[in-house]
GROMACS .gro file of C-alpha atoms in nm:
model
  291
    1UNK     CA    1  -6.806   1.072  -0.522
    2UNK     CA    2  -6.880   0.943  -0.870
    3UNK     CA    3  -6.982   0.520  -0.891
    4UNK     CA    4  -6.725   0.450  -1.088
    5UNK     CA    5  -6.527   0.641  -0.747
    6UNK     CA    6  -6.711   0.425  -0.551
    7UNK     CA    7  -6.627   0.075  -0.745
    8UNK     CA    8  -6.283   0.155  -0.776
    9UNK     CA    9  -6.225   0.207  -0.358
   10UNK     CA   10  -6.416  -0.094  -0.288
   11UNK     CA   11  -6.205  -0.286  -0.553
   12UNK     CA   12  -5.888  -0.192  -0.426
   13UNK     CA   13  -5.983  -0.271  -0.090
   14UNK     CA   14  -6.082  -0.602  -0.186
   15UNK     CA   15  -5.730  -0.676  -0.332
   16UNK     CA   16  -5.487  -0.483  -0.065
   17UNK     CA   17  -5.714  -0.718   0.195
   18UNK     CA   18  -5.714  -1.014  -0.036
   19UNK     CA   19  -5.344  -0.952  -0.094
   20UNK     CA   20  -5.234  -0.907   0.309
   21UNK     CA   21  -5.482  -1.263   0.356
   22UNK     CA   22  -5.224  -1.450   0.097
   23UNK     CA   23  -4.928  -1.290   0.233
   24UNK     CA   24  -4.993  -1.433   0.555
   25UNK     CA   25  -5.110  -1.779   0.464
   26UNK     CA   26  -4.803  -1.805   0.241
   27UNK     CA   27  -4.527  -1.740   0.521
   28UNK     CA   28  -4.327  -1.986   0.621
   29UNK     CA   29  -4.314  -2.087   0.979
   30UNK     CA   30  -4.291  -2.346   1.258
   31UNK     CA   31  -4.655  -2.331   1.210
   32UNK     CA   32  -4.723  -2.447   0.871
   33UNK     CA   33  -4.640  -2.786   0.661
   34UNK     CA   34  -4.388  -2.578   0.503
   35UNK     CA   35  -4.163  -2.532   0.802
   36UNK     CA   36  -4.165  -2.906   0.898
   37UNK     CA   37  -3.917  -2.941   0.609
   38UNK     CA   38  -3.614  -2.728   0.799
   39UNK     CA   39  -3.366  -2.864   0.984
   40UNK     CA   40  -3.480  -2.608   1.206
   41UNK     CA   41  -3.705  -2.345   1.209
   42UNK     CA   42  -3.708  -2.151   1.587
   43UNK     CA   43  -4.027  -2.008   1.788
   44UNK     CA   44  -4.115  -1.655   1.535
   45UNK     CA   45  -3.953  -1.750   1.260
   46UNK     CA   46  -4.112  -1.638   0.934
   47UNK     CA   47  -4.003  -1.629   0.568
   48UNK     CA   48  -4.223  -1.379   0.397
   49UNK     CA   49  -4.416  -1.424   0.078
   50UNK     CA   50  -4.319  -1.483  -0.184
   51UNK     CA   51  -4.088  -1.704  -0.089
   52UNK     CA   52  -3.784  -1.722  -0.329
   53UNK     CA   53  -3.573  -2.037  -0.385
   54UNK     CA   54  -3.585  -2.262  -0.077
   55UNK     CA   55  -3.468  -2.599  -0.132
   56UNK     CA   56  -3.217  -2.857   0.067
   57UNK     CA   57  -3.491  -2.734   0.370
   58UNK     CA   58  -3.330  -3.048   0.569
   59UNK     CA   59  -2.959  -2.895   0.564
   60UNK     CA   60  -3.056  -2.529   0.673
   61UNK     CA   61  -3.134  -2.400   1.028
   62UNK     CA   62  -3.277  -2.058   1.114
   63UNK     CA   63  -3.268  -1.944   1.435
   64UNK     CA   64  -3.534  -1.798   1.681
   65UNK     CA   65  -3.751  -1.496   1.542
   66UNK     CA   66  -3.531  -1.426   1.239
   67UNK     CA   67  -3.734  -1.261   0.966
   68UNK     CA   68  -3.628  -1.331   0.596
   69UNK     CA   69  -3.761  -1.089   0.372
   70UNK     CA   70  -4.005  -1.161   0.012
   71UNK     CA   71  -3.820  -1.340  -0.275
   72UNK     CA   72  -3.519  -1.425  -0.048
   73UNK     CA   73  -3.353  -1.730  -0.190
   74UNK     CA   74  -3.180  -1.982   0.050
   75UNK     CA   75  -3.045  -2.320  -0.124
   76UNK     CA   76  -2.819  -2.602   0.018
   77UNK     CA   77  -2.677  -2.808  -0.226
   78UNK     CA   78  -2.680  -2.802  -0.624
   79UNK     CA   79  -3.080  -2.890  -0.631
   80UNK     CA   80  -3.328  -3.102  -0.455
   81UNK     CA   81  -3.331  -3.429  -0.380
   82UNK     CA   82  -2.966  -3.424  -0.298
   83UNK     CA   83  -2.800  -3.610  -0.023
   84UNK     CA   84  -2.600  -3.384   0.171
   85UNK     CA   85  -2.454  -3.587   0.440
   86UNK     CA   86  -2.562  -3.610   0.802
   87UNK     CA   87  -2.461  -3.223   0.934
   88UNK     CA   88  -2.625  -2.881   0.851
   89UNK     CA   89  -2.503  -2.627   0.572
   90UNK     CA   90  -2.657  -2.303   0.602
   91UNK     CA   91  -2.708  -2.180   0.947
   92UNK     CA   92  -2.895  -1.846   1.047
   93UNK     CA   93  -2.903  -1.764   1.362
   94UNK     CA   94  -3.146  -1.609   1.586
   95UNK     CA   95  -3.339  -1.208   1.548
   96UNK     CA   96  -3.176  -1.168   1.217
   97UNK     CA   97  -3.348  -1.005   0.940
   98UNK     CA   98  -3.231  -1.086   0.561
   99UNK     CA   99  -3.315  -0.816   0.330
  100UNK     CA  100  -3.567  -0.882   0.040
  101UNK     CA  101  -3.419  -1.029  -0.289
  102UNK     CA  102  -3.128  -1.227  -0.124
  103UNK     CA  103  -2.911  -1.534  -0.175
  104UNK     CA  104  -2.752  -1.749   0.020
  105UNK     CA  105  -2.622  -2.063  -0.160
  106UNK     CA  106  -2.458  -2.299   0.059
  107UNK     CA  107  -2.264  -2.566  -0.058
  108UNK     CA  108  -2.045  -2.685   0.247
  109UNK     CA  109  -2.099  -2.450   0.492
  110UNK     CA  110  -2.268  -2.109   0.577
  111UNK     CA  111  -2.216  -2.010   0.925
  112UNK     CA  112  -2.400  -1.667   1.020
  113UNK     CA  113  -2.445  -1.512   1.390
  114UNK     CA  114  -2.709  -1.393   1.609
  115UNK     CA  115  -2.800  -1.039   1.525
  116UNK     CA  116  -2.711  -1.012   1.174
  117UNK     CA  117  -2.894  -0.801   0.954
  118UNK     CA  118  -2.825  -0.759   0.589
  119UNK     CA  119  -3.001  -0.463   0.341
  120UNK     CA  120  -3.160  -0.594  -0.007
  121UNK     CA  121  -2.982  -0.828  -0.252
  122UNK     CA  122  -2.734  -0.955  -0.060
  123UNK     CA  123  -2.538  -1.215  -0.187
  124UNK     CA  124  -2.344  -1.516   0.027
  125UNK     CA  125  -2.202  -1.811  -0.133
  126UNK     CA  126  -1.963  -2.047  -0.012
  127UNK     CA  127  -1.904  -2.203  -0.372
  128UNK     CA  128  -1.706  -2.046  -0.681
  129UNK     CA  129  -1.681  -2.182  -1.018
  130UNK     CA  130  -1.316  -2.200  -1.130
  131UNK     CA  131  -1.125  -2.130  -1.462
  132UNK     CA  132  -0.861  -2.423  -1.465
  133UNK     CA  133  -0.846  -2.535  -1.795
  134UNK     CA  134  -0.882  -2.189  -2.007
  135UNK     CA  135  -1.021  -2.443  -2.316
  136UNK     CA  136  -1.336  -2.550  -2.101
  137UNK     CA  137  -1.683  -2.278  -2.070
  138UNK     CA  138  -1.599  -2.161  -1.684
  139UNK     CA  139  -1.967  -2.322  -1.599
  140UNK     CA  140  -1.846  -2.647  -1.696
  141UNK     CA  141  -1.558  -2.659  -1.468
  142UNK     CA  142  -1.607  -2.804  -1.104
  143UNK     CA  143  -1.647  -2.546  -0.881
  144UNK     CA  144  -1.456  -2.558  -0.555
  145UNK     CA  145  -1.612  -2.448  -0.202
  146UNK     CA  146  -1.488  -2.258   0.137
  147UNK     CA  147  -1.694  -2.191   0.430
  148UNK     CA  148  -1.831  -1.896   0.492
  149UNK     CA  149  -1.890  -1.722   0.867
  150UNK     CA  150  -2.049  -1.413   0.949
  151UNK     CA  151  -2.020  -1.248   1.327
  152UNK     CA  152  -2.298  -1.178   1.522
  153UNK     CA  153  -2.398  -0.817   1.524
  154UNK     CA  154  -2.290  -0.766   1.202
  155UNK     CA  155  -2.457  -0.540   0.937
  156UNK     CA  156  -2.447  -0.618   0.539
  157UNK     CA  157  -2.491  -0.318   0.315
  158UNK     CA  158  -2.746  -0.363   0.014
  159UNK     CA  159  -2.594  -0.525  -0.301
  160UNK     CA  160  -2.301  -0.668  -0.107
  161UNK     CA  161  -2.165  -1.003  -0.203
  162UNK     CA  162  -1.952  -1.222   0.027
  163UNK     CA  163  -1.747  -1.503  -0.145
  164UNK     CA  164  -1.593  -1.847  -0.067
  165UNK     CA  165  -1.365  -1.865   0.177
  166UNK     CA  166  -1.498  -1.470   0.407
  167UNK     CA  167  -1.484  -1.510   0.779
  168UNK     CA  168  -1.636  -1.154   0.872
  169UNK     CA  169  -1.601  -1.074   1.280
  170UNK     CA  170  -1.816  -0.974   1.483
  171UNK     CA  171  -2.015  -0.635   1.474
  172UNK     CA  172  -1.910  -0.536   1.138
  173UNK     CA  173  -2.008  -0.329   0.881
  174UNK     CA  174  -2.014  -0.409   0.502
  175UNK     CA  175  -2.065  -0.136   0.306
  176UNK     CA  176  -2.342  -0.175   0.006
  177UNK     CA  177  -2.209  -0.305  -0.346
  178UNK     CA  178  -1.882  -0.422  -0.132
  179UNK     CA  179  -1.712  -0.773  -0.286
  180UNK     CA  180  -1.566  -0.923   0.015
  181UNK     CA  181  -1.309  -1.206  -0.001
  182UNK     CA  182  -1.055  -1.278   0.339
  183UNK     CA  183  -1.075  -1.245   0.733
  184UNK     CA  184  -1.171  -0.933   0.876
  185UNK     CA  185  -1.130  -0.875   1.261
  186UNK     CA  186  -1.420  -0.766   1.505
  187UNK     CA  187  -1.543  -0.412   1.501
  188UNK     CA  188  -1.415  -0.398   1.116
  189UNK     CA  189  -1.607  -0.139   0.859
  190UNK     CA  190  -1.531  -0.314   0.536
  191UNK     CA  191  -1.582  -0.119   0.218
  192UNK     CA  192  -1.490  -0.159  -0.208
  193UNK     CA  193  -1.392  -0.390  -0.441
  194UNK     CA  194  -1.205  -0.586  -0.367
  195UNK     CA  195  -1.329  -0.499  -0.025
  196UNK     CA  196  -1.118  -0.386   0.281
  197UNK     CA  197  -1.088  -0.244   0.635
  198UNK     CA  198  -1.133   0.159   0.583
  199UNK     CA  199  -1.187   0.146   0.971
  200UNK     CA  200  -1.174  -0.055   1.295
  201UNK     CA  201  -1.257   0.003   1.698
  202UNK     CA  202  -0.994  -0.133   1.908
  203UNK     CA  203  -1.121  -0.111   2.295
  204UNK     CA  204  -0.883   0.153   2.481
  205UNK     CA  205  -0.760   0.326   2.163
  206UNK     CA  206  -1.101   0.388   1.982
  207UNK     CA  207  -1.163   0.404   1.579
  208UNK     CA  208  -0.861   0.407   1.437
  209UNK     CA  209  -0.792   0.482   1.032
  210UNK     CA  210  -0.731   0.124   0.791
  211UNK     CA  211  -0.390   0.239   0.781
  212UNK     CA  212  -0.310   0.161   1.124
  213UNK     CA  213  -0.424  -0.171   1.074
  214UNK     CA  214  -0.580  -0.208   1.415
  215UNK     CA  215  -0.289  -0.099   1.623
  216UNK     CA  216  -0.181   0.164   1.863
  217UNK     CA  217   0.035   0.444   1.676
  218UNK     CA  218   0.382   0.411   1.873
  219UNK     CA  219   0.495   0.752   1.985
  220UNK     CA  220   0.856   0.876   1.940
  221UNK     CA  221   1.073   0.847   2.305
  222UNK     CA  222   1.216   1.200   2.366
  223UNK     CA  223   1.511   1.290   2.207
  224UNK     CA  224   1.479   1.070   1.884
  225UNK     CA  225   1.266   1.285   1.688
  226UNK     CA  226   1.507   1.515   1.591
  227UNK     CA  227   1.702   1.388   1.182
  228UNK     CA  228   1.969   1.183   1.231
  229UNK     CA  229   2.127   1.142   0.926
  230UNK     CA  230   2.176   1.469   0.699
  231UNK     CA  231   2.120   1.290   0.361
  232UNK     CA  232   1.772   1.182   0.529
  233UNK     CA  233   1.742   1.582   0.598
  234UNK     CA  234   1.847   1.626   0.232
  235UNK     CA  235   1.527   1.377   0.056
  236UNK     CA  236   1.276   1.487   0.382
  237UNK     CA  237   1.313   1.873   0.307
  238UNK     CA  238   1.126   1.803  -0.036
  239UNK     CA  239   0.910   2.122  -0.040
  240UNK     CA  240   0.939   2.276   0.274
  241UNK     CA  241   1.080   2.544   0.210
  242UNK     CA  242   1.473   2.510   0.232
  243UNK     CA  243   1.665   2.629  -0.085
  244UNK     CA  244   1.997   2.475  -0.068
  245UNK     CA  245   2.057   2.119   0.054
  246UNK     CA  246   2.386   2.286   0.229
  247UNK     CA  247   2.095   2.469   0.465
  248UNK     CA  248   1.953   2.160   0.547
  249UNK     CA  249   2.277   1.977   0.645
  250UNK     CA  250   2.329   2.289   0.861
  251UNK     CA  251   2.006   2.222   1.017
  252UNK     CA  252   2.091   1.870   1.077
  253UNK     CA  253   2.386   1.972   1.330
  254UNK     CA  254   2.231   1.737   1.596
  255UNK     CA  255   2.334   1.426   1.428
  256UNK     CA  256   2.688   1.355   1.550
  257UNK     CA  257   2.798   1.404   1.171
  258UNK     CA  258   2.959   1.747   1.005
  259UNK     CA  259   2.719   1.875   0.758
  260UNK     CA  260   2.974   1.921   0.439
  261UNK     CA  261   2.981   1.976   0.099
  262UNK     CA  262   3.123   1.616   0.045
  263UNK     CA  263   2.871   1.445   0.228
  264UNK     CA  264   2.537   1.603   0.046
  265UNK     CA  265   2.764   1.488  -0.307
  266UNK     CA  266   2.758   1.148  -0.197
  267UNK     CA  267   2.386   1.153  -0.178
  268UNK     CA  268   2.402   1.237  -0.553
  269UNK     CA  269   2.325   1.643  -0.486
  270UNK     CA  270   2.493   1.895  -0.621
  271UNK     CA  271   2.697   2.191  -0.365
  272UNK     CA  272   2.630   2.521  -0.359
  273UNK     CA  273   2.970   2.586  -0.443
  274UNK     CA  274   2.884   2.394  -0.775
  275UNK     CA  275   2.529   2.508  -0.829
  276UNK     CA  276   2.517   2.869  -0.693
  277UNK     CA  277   2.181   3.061  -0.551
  278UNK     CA  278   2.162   3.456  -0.667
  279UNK     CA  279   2.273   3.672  -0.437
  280UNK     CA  280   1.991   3.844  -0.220
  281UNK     CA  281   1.801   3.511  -0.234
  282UNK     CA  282   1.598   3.512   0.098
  283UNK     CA  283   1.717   3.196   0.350
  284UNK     CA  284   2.033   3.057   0.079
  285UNK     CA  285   2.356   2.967   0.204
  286UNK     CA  286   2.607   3.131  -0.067
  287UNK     CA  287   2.902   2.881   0.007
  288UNK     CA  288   2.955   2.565   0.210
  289UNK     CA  289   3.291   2.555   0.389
  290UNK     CA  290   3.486   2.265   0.405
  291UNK     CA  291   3.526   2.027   0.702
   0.00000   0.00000   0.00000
C-alpha cells in the first residue's frame, strides 16, 4: 500500500471513530443535562444525534426505551419559552422507535401508544392553519387544533402524515405517503389520500375487504335467492347472455307473478312481439303470449 494509502485509512478512521464519539455524547437521555428538561424521559430512552427541533421539553413525555431517530423534530407549543398550562402535550410511549427526519408538533394534545413504530419523515400534528377569511395569507389566520391518538402496536409507513383531529386504533397499519384525517378501528390497514380502510381483521371472521366495512357478509336464508320480481330479472340479466327480456321473465316463473309482454313494457322495454329476433337465433323467444 502506497503512503498516501496509508494516510487516507488512518484518516478515515480517525473521523468514523471521532464521528461514533460525538454521536454518543450528543444523545439525549435520562443521563445527560439534556434530558432533565422532559417532562419525562423513561430508563433507555435516547434521542439520537443530531437532534432535530426539541423544544417545550417540559410538556412532552417519552416513554421507557423508545428510540427517536437523527434529526427527528418534536415541539410543544408555537416556540420556547411558552407557558403551556399545567398537563402534558405530546406523549410517546414506551419501546417505540420514530423514524429519522420526523415531526411531531403538538399543540394541545398528542397521544401515541406503546409499541408504535413509524418509518422516515413521518409527520403528526394536532394543529391546522385555516382559510376563513379568503382575503387574509392562510399563515396569518389562527390555526385551530384537535387531538391526536395513535394505538399501541401500530405501524406508520414512511412519508405518512396524520392530521388534526386522527384517532388511529390499535395495531394498525398506515401505508407510506398516506394523509390520514378521521377514526379508524383496531386492526385497520389504512392507505391513500385522503386515506382509508383498504382492510381490517375482525376476530372470528378474519381480514375482511374495506368494502365490508368490518362486518360479517350476511348469507342469503334458503329459498330467497332465487329473482323475485321479473323487471329486477329484466335490469340483472345485463350481459349474461339472455337475448330477449321475454326469456328472462320466463326464467323468472318463481316469483308469484306471470311473466308477460305487458309487464316487461312497463319497465320501459320493448316486446318481442314489437322488436323481433331473426329466426334461427340460438336461445330467442320468437313471440310472447299473452296472459
Amino acid at each position: 500500500m502506497s503512503i498516501r494509502g496509508v494516510v487516507r485509512r488512518a484518516a478515515g478512521s480517525l473521523i468514523h471513530r471521532g464521528w461514533s464519539a460525538i454521536r454518543t455524547a450528543g444523545a439525549v437521555s435520562p443521563a445527560n443535562p439534556a434530558g432533565y428538561r422532559f417532562r419525562r424521559l423513561g430508563d433507555g430512552a435516547c434521542l439520537s444525534f443530531p437532534v432535530g427541533a426539541i423544544f417545550g421539553e417540559a410538556w412532552i413525555e417519552i416513554g421507557e426505551h423508545t428510540l427517536v431517530g437523527e434529526r427527528v423534530s418534536i415541539s410543544a407549543g408555537m416556540g420556547p419559552g411558552v407557558d403551556l398550562g399545567p398537563d402534558s402535550i405530546v406523549r410517546i410511549g414506551g419501546s417505540c422507535s420514530i423514524g429519522r427526519g420526523s415531526h411531531i408538533v403538538g399543540h394541545q394534545s398528542i397521544d401515541i401508544g406503546d409499541h408504535v413504530f413509524t418509518g422516515p419523515y413521518v409527520y403528526i400534528t394536532d394543529q391546522n392553519h385555516v382559510y376563513d377569511d379568503p382575503e387574509i395569507p392562510i399563515g396569518r389566520q389562527w390555526p385551530r387544533n384537535n387531538p391526536v391518538v395513535i394505538g399501541s402496536g401500530s405501524w406508520l409507513g414512511t412519508g405518512s402524515i396524520i392530521l388534526p383531529g386522527t384517532r388511529i386504533g390499535r395495531q394498525c397499519v398506515v401505508a407510506g405517503g398516506a394523509v390520514v384525517r378521521g377514526e379508524f378501528p383496531d386492526h385497520s390497514v389504512i392507505a391513500g389520500v385522503p386515506a382509508k380502510v383498504v382492510r381490517r381483521y375482525v376476530p372470528g371472521d378474519g381480514w375482511l375487504p374495506s368494502h365490508l366495512n368490518g362486518a360479517r357478509a350476511e348469507h342469503p336464508e334458503p329459498g330467497t335467492a332465487g329473482i323475485t320480481d321479473p323487471v329486477e330479472a329484466v335490469r340483472a340479466a345485463g350481459t349474461a347472455g339472455i337475448a330477449e327480456p321475454a326469456e328472462t321473465v320466463r326464467a323468472a316463473g318463481t316469483a308469484g307473478r306471470a311473466g308477460t309482454t305487458g309487464d316487461v313494457e312497463h319497465a320501459g322495454i320493448l316486446s318481442s312481439a314489437e322488436h323481433p329476433v331473426p329466426p334461427g337465433t340460438a336461445g330467442s323467444v320468437q313471440r310472447v303470449a299473452p296472459a
